[in-house]
mmCIF file of C-alpha atoms in Angstrom:
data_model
loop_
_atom_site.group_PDB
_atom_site.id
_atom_site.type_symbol
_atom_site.label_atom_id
_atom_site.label_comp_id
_atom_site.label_asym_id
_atom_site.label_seq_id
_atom_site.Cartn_x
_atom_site.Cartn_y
_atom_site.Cartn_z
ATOM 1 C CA UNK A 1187 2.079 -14.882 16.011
ATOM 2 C CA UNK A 1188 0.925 -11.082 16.673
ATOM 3 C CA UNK A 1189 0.527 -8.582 14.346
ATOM 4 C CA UNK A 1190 0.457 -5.348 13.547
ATOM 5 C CA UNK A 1191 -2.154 -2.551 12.573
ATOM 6 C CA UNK A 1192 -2.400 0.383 10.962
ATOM 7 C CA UNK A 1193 -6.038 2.077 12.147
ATOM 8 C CA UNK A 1194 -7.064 3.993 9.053
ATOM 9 C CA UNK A 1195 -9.159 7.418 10.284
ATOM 10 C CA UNK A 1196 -10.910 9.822 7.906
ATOM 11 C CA UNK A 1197 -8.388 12.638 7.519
ATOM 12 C CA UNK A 1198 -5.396 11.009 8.204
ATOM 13 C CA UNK A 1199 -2.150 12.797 7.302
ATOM 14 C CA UNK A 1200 -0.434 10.272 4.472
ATOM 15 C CA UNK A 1201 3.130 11.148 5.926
ATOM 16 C CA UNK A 1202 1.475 9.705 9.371
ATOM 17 C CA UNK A 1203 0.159 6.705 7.507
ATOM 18 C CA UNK A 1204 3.244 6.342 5.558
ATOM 19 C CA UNK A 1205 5.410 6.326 8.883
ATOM 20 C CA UNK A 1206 4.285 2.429 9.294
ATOM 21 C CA UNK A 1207 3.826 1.299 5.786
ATOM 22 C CA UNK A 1208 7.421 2.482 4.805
ATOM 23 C CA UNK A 1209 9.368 1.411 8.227
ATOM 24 C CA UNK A 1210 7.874 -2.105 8.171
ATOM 25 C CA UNK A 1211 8.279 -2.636 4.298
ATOM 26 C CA UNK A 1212 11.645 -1.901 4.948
ATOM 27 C CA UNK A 1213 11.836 -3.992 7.646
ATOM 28 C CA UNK A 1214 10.756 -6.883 5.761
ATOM 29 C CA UNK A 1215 13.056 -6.212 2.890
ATOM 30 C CA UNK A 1216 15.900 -6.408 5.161
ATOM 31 C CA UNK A 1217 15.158 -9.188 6.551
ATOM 32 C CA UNK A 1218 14.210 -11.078 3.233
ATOM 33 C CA UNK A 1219 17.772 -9.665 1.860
ATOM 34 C CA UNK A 1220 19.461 -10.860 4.792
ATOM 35 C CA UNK A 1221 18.173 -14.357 4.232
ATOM 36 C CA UNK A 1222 18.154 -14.241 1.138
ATOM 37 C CA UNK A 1223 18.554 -18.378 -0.573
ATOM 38 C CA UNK A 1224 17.028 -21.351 -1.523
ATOM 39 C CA UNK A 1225 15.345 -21.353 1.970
ATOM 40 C CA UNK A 1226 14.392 -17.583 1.871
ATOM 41 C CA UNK A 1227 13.274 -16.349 5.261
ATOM 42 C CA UNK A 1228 10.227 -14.177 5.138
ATOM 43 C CA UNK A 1229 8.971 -11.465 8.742
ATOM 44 C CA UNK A 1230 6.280 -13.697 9.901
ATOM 45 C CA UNK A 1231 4.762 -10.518 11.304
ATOM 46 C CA UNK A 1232 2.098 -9.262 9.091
ATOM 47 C CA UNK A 1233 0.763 -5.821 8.679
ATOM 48 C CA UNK A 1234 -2.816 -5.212 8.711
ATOM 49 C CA UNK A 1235 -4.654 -2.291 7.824
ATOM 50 C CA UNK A 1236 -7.730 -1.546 9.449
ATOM 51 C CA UNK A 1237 -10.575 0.843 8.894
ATOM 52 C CA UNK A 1238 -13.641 1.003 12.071
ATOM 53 C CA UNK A 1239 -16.326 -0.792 9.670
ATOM 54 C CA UNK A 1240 -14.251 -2.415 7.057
ATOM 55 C CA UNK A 1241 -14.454 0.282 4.027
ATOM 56 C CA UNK A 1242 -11.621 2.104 2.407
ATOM 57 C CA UNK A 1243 -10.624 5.710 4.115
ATOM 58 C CA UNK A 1244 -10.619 9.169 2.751
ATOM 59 C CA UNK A 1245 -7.286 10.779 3.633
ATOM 60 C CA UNK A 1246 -6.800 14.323 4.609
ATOM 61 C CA UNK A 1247 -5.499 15.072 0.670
ATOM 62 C CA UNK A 1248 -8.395 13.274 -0.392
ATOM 63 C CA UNK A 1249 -6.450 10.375 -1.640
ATOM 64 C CA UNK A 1250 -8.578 7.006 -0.994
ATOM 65 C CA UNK A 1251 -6.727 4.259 1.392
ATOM 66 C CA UNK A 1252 -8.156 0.676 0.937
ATOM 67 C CA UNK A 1253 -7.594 -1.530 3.792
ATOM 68 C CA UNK A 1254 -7.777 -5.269 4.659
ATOM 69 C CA UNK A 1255 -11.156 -5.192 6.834
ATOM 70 C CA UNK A 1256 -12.344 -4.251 9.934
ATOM 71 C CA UNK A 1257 -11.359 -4.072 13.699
ATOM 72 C CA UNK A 1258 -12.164 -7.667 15.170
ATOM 73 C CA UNK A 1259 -11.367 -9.162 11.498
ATOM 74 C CA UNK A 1260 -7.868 -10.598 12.537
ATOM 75 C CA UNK A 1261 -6.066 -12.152 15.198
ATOM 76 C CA UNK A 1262 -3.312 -11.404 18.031
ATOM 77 C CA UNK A 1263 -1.645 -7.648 17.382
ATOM 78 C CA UNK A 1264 1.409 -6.728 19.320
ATOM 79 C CA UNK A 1265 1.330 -2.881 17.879
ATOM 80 C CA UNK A 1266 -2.081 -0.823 17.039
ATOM 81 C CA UNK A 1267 -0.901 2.402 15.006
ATOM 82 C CA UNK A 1268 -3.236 5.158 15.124
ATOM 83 C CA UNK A 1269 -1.637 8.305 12.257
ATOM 84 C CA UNK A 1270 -2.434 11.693 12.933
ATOM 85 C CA UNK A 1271 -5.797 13.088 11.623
ATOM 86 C CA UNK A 1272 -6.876 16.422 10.795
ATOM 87 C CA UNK A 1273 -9.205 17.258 14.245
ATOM 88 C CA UNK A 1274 -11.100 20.249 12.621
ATOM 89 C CA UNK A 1275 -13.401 21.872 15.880
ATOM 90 C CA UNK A 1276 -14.380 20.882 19.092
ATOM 91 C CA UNK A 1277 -17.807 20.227 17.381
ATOM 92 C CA UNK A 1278 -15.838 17.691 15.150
ATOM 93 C CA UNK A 1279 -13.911 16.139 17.198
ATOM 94 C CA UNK A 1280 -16.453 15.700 19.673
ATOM 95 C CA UNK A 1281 -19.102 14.393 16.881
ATOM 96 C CA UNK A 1282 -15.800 12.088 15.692
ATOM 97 C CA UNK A 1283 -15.616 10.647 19.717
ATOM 98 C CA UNK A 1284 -19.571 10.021 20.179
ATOM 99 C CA UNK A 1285 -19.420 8.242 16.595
ATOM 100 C CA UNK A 1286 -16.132 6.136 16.948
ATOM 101 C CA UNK A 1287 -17.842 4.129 20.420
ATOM 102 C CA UNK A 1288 -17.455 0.738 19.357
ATOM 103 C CA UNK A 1289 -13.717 1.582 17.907
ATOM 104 C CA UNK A 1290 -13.015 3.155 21.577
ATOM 105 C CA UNK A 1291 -14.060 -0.042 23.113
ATOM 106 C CA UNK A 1292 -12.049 -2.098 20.934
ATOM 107 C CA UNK A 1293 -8.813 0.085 21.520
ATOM 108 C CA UNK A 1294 -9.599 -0.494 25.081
ATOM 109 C CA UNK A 1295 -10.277 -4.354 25.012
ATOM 110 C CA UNK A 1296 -6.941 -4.844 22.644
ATOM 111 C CA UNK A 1297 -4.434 -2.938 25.132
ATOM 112 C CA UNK A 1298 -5.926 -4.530 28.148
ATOM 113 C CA UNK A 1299 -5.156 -7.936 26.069
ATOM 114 C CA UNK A 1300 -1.242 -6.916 26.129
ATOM 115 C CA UNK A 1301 -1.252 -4.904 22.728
ATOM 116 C CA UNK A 1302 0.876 -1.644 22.213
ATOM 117 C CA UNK A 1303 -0.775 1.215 21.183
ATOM 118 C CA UNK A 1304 0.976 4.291 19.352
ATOM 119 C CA UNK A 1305 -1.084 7.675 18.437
ATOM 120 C CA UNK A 1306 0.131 10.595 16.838
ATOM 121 C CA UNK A 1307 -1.303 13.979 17.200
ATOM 122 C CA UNK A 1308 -4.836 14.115 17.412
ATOM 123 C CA UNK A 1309 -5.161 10.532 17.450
ATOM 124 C CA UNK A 1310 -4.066 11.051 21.380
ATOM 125 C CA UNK A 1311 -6.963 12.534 22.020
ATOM 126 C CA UNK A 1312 -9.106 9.109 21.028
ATOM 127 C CA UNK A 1313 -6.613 7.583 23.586
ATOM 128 C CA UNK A 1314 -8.150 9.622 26.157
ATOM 129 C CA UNK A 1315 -11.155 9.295 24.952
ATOM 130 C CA UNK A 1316 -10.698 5.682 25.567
ATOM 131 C CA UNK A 1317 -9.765 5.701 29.163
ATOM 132 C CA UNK A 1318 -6.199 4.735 28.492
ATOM 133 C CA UNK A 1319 -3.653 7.919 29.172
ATOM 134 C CA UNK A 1320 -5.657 8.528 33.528
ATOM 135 C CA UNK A 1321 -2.976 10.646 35.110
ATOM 136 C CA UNK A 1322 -0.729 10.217 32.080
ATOM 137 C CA UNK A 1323 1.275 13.118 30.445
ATOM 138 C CA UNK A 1324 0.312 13.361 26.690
ATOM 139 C CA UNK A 1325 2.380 15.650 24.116
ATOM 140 C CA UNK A 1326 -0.270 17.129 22.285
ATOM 141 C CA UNK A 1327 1.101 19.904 19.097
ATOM 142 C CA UNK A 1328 0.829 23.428 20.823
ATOM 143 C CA UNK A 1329 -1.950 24.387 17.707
ATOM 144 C CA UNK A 1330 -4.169 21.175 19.444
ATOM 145 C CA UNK A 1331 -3.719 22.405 23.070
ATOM 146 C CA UNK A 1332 -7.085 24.441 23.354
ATOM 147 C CA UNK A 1333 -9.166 21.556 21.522
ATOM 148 C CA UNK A 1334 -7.372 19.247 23.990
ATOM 149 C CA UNK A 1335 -8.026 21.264 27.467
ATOM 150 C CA UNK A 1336 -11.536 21.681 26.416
ATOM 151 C CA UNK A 1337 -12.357 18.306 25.813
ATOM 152 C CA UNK A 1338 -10.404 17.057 28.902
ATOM 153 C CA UNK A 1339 -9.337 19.861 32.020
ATOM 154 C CA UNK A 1340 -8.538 17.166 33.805
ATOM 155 C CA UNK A 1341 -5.690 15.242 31.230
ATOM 156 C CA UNK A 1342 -2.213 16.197 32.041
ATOM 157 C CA UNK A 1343 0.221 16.918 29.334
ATOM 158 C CA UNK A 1344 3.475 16.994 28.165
ATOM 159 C CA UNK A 1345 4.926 20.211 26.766
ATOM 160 C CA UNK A 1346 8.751 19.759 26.784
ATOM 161 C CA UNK A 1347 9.009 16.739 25.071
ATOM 162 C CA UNK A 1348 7.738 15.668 21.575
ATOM 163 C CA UNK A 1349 7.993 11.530 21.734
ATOM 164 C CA UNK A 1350 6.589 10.520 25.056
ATOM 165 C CA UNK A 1351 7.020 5.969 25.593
ATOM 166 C CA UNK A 1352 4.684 4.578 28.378
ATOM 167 C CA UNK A 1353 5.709 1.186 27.756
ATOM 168 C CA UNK A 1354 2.227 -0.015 26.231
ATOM 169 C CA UNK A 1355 1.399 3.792 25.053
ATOM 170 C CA UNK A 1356 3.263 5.510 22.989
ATOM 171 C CA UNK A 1357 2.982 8.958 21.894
ATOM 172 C CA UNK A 1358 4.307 11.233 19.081
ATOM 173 C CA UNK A 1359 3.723 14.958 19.069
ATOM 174 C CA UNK A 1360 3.221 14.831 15.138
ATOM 175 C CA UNK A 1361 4.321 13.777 11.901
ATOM 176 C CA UNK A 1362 7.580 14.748 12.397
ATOM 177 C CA UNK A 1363 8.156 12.195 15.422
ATOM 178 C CA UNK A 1364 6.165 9.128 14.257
ATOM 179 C CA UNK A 1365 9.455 7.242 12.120
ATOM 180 C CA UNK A 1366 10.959 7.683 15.877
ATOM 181 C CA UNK A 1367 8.466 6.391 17.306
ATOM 182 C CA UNK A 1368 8.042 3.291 14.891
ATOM 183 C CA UNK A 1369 11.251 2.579 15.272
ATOM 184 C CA UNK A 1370 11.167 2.085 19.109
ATOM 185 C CA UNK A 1371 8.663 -0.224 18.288
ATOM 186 C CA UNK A 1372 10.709 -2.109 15.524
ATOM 187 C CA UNK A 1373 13.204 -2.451 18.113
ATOM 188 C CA UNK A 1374 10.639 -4.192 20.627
ATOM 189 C CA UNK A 1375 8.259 -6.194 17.983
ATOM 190 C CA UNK A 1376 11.289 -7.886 15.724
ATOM 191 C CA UNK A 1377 14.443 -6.590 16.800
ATOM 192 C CA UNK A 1378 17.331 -4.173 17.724
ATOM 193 C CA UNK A 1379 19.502 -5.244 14.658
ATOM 194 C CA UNK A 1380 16.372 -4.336 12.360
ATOM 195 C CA UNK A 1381 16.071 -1.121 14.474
ATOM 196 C CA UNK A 1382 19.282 0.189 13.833
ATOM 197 C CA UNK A 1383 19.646 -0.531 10.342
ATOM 198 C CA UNK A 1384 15.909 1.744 10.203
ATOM 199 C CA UNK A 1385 17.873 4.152 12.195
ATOM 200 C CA UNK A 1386 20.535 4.660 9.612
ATOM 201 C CA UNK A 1387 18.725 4.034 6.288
ATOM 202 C CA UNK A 1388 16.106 6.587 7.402
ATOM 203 C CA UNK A 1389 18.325 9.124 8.651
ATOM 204 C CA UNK A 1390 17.323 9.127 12.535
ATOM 205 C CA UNK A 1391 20.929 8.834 13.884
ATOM 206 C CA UNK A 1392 20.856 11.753 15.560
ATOM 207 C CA UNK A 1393 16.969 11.326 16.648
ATOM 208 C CA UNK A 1394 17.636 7.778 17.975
ATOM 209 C CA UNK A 1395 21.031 7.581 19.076
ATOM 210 C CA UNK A 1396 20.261 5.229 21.713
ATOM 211 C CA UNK A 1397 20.389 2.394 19.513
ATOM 212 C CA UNK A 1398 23.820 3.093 18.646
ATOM 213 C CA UNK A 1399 27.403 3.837 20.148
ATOM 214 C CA UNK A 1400 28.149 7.296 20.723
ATOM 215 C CA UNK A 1401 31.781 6.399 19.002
ATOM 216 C CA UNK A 1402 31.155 7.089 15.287
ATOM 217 C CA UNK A 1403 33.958 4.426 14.402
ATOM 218 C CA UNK A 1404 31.919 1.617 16.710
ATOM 219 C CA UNK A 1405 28.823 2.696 15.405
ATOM 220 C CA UNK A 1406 29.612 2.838 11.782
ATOM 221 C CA UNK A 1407 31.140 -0.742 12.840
ATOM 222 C CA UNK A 1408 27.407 -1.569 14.076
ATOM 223 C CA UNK A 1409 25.591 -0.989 11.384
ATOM 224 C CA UNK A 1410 27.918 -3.018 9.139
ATOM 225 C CA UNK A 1411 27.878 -5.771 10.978
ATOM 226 C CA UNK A 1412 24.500 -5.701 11.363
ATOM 227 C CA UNK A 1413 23.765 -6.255 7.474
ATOM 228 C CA UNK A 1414 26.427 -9.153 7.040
ATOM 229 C CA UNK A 1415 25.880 -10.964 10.503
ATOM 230 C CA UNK A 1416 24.415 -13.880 8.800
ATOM 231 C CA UNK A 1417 27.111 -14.291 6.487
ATOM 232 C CA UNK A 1418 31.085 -15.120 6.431
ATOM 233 C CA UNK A 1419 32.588 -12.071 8.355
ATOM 234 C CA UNK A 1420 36.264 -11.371 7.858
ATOM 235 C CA UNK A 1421 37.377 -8.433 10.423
ATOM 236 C CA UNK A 1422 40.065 -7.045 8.356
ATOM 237 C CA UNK A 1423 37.375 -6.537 5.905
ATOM 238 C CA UNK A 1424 35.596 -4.253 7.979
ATOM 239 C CA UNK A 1425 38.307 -2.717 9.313
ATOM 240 C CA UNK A 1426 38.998 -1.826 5.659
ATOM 241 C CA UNK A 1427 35.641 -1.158 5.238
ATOM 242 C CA UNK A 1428 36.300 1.765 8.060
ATOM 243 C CA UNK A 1429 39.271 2.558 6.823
ATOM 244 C CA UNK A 1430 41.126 1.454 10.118
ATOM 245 C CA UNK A 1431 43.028 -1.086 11.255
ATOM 246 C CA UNK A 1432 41.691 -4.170 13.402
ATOM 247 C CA UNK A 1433 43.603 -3.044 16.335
ATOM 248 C CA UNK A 1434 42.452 0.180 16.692
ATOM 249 C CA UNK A 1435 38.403 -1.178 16.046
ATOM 250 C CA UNK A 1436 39.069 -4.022 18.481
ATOM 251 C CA UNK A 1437 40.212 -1.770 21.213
ATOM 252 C CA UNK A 1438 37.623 1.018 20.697
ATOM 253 C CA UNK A 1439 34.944 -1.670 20.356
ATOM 254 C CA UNK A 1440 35.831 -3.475 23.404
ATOM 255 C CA UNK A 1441 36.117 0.020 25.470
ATOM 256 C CA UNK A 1442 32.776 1.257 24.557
ATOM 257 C CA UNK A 1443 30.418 -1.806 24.339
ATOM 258 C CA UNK A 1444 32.264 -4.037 26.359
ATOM 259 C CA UNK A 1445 33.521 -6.824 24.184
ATOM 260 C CA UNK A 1446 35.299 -7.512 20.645
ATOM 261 C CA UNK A 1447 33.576 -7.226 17.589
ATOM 262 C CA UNK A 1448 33.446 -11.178 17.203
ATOM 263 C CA UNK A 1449 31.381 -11.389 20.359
ATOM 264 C CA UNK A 1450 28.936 -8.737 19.216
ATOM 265 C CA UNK A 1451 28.767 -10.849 15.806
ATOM 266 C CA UNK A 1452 27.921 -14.213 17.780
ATOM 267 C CA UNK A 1453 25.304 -11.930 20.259
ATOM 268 C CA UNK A 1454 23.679 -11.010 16.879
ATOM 269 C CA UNK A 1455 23.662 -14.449 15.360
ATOM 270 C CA UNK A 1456 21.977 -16.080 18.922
ATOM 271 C CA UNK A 1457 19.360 -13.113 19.061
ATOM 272 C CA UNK A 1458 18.441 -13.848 15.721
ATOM 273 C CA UNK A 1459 18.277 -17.502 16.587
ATOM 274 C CA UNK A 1460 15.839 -16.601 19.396
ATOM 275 C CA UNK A 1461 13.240 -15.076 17.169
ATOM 276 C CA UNK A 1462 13.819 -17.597 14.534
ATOM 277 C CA UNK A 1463 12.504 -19.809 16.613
ATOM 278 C CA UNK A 1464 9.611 -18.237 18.330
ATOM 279 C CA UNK A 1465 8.645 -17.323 14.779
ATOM 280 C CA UNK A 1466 9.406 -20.400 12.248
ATOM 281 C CA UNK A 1467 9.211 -24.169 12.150
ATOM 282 C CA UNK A 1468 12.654 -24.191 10.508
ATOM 283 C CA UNK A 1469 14.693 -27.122 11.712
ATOM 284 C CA UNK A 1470 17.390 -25.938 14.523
ATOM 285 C CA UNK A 1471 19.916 -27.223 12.194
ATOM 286 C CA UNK A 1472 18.841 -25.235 9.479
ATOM 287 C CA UNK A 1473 18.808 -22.005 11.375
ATOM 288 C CA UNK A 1474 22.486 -22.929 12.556
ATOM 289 C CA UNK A 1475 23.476 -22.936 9.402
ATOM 290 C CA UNK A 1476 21.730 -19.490 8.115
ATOM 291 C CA UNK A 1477 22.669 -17.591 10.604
ATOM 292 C CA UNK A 1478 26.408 -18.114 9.643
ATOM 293 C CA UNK A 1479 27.127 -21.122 12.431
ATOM 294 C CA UNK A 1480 29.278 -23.677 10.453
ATOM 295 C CA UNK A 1481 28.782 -26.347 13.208
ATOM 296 C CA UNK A 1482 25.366 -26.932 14.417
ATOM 297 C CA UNK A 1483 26.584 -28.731 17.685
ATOM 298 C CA UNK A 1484 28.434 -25.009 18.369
ATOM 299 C CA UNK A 1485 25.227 -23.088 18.090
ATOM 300 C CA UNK A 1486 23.437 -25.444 20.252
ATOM 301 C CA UNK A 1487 26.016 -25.065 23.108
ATOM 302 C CA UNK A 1488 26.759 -21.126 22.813
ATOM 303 C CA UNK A 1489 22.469 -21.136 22.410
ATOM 304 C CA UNK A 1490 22.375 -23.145 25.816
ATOM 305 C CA UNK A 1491 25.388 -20.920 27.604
ATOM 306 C CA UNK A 1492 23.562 -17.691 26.315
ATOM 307 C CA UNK A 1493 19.695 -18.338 26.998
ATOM 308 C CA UNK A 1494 20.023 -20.789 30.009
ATOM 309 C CA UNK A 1495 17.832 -23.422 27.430
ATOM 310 C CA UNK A 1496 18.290 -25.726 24.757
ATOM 311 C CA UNK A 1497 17.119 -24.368 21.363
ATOM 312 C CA UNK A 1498 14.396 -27.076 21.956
ATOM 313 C CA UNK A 1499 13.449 -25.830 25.201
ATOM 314 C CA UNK A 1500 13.015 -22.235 24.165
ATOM 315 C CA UNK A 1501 11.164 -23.172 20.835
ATOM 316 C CA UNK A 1502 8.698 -24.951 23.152
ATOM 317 C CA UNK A 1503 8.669 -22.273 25.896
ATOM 318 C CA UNK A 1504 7.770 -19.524 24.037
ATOM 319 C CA UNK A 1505 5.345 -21.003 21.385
ATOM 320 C CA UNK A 1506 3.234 -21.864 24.441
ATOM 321 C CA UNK A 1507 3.308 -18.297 25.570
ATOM 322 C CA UNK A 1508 1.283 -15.012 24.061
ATOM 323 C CA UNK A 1509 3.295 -13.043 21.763
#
C-alpha cells in the first residue's frame, strides 16, 4: 500500500506544512466517521513525515517539527509533499541545493518509481534542481522570480496561473494554493467522494469547482450524499434536506450529471467497494454490507456489470499491481 510524505525543510512555512497534516487528518476522520461500527474502517494510507537525515526541523517561526525518520526509512509513497520554505539569497539557496545532493537524488529516484511529487513555492526550485520540471512551465511567486532566473535562464515559467498539475508534478504558487492542490491529490490517492467533502468543509468551492456541479441544488445534493452513502438513504429526506421536492432534484440531477440521484448513490457505493478492496482484507460480504448493500449477491452482480470483474477478480488484480 503507498504512502504519503510530508518532506520537512528548514524554514518551512507552518501554513505550507499544515496544508497536508490538516487535509489528510480530515480525510481520515471522514472516512473513520463514515464507517464508523463494530468493524470500524480505518485509511490504510499512512502519512509519513520525513526530514533529509532523520532529525526534527526548525520551521520558519522557529517552532520545532519532529518527524518519523528519514528519506529511504519507509516503503512505497504515491504523494511526496514538499511545503514552501523561506529561500533567503541566491547564496542560500544555492548553499541549500549543493547541501541537499543526496535528498535531490532521492526525489529523483522516487518519481521515476511512479511517485507524485507536489512543491510549493520555493520548494519548485529543488524540483529543478532535481532534473524533474526540463521544458516544464513552473509558477514561481513574482517576489521569487529573480532568485529563480538566476539560478536557472534556461527554466520556463508560468506567470498567469497560480496551481500548475503535470500529472506526476504538481505545483502551487504559494501558501495560498497548496489546500487546492492537496485536494487534487485527495481526489487521485483515495477518492473523489473524500475530495469533495475537503472541498466543502475547507471552503474551496469556488477554488475547486470541478469536483462539483455547477447547479448549487445538485451540488448541495452531492455533498450530502456523499456523507450518508454508506448508510440507509431515503430521497425525500434529502429533498427535505434541500428544501425541495424529489421531482424537481430528480429532474435537475438527471439533466446535469446524467442520471438520478439513486444511480449516483450506487456509483458511490461500487467506487468505494473498489478501494475497499485494493486496500483491506475485509470479506466481500462484509464490505456489501457496509457500504449500505442489503443483499450481497446484488453487489456482486452490479460490481461485475460496473467494473467488467468479479469482486474476486479485481481484489486479485490489483493487489498484484504497484499502487
Amino acid at each position: 500500500m503507498a504512502d504519503f510524505a510530508l518532506l520537512a525543510l528548514p524554514g518551512a512555512y507552518l501554513g505550507s506544512v499544515g496544508a497536508l497534516t490538516d487535509c489528510f487528518g480530515l480525510a481520515r476522520g471522514r472516512v473513520e466517521q463514515m464507517f464508523a461500527g463494530p468493524d470500524r474502517l480505518r485509511m490504510q494510507t499512512r502519512l509519513h513525515r520525513l526530514s533529509a537525515d532523520g532529525a526534527p526541523v526548525v520551521l520558519a517561526d522557529g517552532m520545532v517539527l519532529p518527524v518519523d525518520g528519514a528519506i529511504g526509512s519507509q516503503g512505497e509513497l504515491a504523494f511526496i509533499w514538499l511545503p514552501a520554505f523561506v529561500a533567503g539569497g541566491r547564496r542560500q539557496m544555492e548553499e541549500r541545493i549543493a547541501r541537499n545532493q543526496p535528498l535531490l537524488a532521492w526525489l529523483r529516484a522516487r518519481h521515476a518509481a511512479g511517485a507524485t511529487i507536489g512543491a510549493s513555492g520555493a520548494a519548485a526550485l529543488l524540483l529543478m534542481a532535481a532534473g524533474l520540471t526540463d521544458k516544464l512551465a513552473v509558477p514561481v511567486p513574482r517576489v521569487l522570480q529573480p532568485l529563480a532566473r538566476a539560478l536557472f535562464p534556461r527554466q520556463p515559467f508560468e506567470d498567469r496561473l497560480q496551481l500548475v498539475d503535470r500529472g506526476t508534478l504538481l505545483f502551487s504558487g504559494g501558501i495560498g494554493h497548496d489546500l487546492a492542490l492537496i485536494v487534487r491529490v485527495m481526489e487521485r490517492s483515495l477518492s473523489p467522494a473524500i475530495a469533495r467533502w475537503l472541498v466543502s468543509v475547507t471552503g474551496l468551492d469556488g477554488e475547486e469547482g470541478h469536483l462539483l456541479a455547477d447547479d448549487q441544488l445538485v451540488a448541495r445534493a452531492q455533498v450530502w450524499i456523499e456523507q450518508h452513502f454508506a448508510g440507509p438513504l431515503n430521497l425525500a429526506d434529502l429533498a427535505a434536506n434541500l428544501s425541495t421536492s424529489t421531482a424537481t432534484l430528480n429532474r435537475r440531477f438527471h439533466r446535469v450529471l446524467g442520471m438520478p440521484p439513486k444511480a449516483y448513490v450506487q456509483q458511490l457505493r461500487l467506487e468505494a467497494a473498489t478501494r475497499m478492496l485494493e486496500k483491506s482484507d475485509r470479506p466481500i460480504d462484509r464490505i456489501a454490507e457496509m457500504l449500505g448493500f442489503s443483499d450481497s449477491r446484488l453487489f456482486r452482480a452490479m460490481f461485475r456489470q460496473h467494473t467488467g470483474m468479479t469482486a474476486s477478480q479485481w481484489r486479485a488484480a490489483h493487489r498484484a499491481q504497484p499502487a
